[in-house]
């Protein structure tokens, strides 16, 4: 669960992120497809700078490997969020996530 605040900042809950545990036998892209079948829209995580096409075309970060960033980018995604999301919609999304992970 996201923390409400730390010593440096207060969380504004702009997005709600999930990073799949290594024990989940599929990646975030598969999870997002499965959630889509349940009517839940998602967004992928941002990819590390070293994997951004613009920087790759410019020859930057050539040959660099950042395992933590790469793992999070491939196992993380964002759930629907915003001020207009109702509690009923939140429950529906949570139930869909639980169902997909249980299948």
Coordinates of C-alpha atoms in Angstrom, one line a residue:
X1 CA 0.0 0.0 0.0
X2 CA 1.3 3.5 -0.7
X3 CA 2.4 5.4 2.3
X4 CA 0.6 8.7 3.0
X5 CA 3.8 10.6 3.7
X6 CA 7.4 10.3 4.5
X7 CA 10.0 12.8 5.8
X8 CA 10.3 14.5 2.5
X9 CA 6.8 14.5 0.9
X10 CA 3.1 13.8 1.1
X11 CA 1.6 11.3 -1.3
X12 CA -0.9 12.9 -3.7
X13 CA -2.1 9.5 -5.0
X14 CA -1.7 10.5 -8.6
X15 CA -1.6 6.9 -9.7
X16 CA -2.0 3.6 -8.0
X17 CA 0.8 1.2 -8.9
X18 CA 1.2 -2.5 -8.6
X19 CA 4.4 -4.5 -9.0
X20 CA 3.8 -8.2 -9.5
X21 CA 5.8 -10.5 -7.2
X22 CA 8.3 -12.8 -8.8
X23 CA 6.0 -15.7 -7.8
X24 CA 3.3 -14.5 -10.3
X25 CA 3.9 -16.6 -13.4
X26 CA 3.2 -13.9 -15.9
X27 CA 4.4 -10.3 -16.5
X28 CA 2.5 -7.0 -16.2
X29 CA 1.5 -7.0 -19.9
X30 CA -0.3 -10.3 -19.4
X31 CA -1.9 -9.1 -16.2
X32 CA -3.1 -6.0 -18.0
X33 CA -4.6 -8.1 -20.8
X34 CA -6.3 -10.3 -18.3
X35 CA -7.7 -7.3 -16.4
X36 CA -8.9 -5.8 -19.7
X37 CA -11.1 -8.9 -20.2
X38 CA -12.7 -8.0 -16.9
X39 CA -13.4 -4.4 -18.1
X40 CA -10.5 -2.9 -16.1
X41 CA -8.3 -0.4 -17.9
X42 CA -4.7 -0.1 -16.9
X43 CA -1.5 1.7 -17.9
X44 CA 2.0 0.3 -18.2
X45 CA 4.9 1.6 -16.0
X46 CA 7.3 4.0 -17.5
X47 CA 10.4 2.3 -18.9
X48 CA 13.9 3.2 -17.7
X49 CA 15.7 6.0 -19.5
X50 CA 18.3 3.5 -20.9
X51 CA 15.4 1.7 -22.7
X52 CA 13.6 4.8 -24.1
X53 CA 13.6 4.7 -27.9
X54 CA 14.6 8.3 -28.3
X55 CA 17.7 7.9 -26.2
X56 CA 18.6 4.6 -27.9
X57 CA 18.3 6.3 -31.3
X58 CA 20.7 8.9 -30.1
X59 CA 23.2 6.2 -28.9
X60 CA 22.8 7.0 -25.3
X61 CA 23.0 4.4 -22.6
X62 CA 24.4 1.9 -25.1
X63 CA 25.0 -1.5 -23.6
X64 CA 23.7 -0.4 -20.1
X65 CA 21.7 -2.8 -18.1
X66 CA 19.8 -1.8 -15.0
X67 CA 18.1 -5.0 -13.6
X68 CA 15.9 -3.3 -10.9
X69 CA 14.5 -0.8 -13.3
X70 CA 14.0 -3.4 -16.0
X71 CA 12.2 -5.8 -13.6
X72 CA 9.9 -3.0 -12.3
X73 CA 9.1 -1.8 -15.8
X74 CA 8.1 -5.4 -16.9
X75 CA 6.3 -6.4 -13.7
X76 CA 4.5 -3.1 -12.8
X77 CA 1.4 -1.3 -14.0
X78 CA -1.1 1.3 -12.9
X79 CA -4.7 0.7 -11.9
X80 CA -7.4 3.2 -12.6
X81 CA -7.3 6.2 -10.2
X82 CA -8.7 9.7 -9.9
X83 CA -11.1 11.7 -7.9
X84 CA -14.1 10.4 -9.9
X85 CA -13.4 6.7 -9.2
X86 CA -16.2 5.6 -6.8
X87 CA -15.8 3.1 -3.9
X88 CA -17.9 0.6 -5.9
X89 CA -15.5 0.9 -8.9
X90 CA -12.5 0.5 -6.6
X91 CA -14.1 -2.7 -5.2
X92 CA -14.7 -4.0 -8.7
X93 CA -11.1 -3.3 -9.7
X94 CA -9.8 -5.0 -6.5
X95 CA -12.0 -8.0 -7.1
X96 CA -10.8 -8.3 -10.7
X97 CA -7.2 -8.2 -9.6
X98 CA -7.8 -10.9 -7.0
X99 CA -9.6 -13.0 -9.5
X100 CA -6.9 -12.8 -12.1
X101 CA -4.2 -13.6 -9.6
X102 CA -6.1 -16.6 -8.3
X103 CA -6.7 -18.1 -11.8

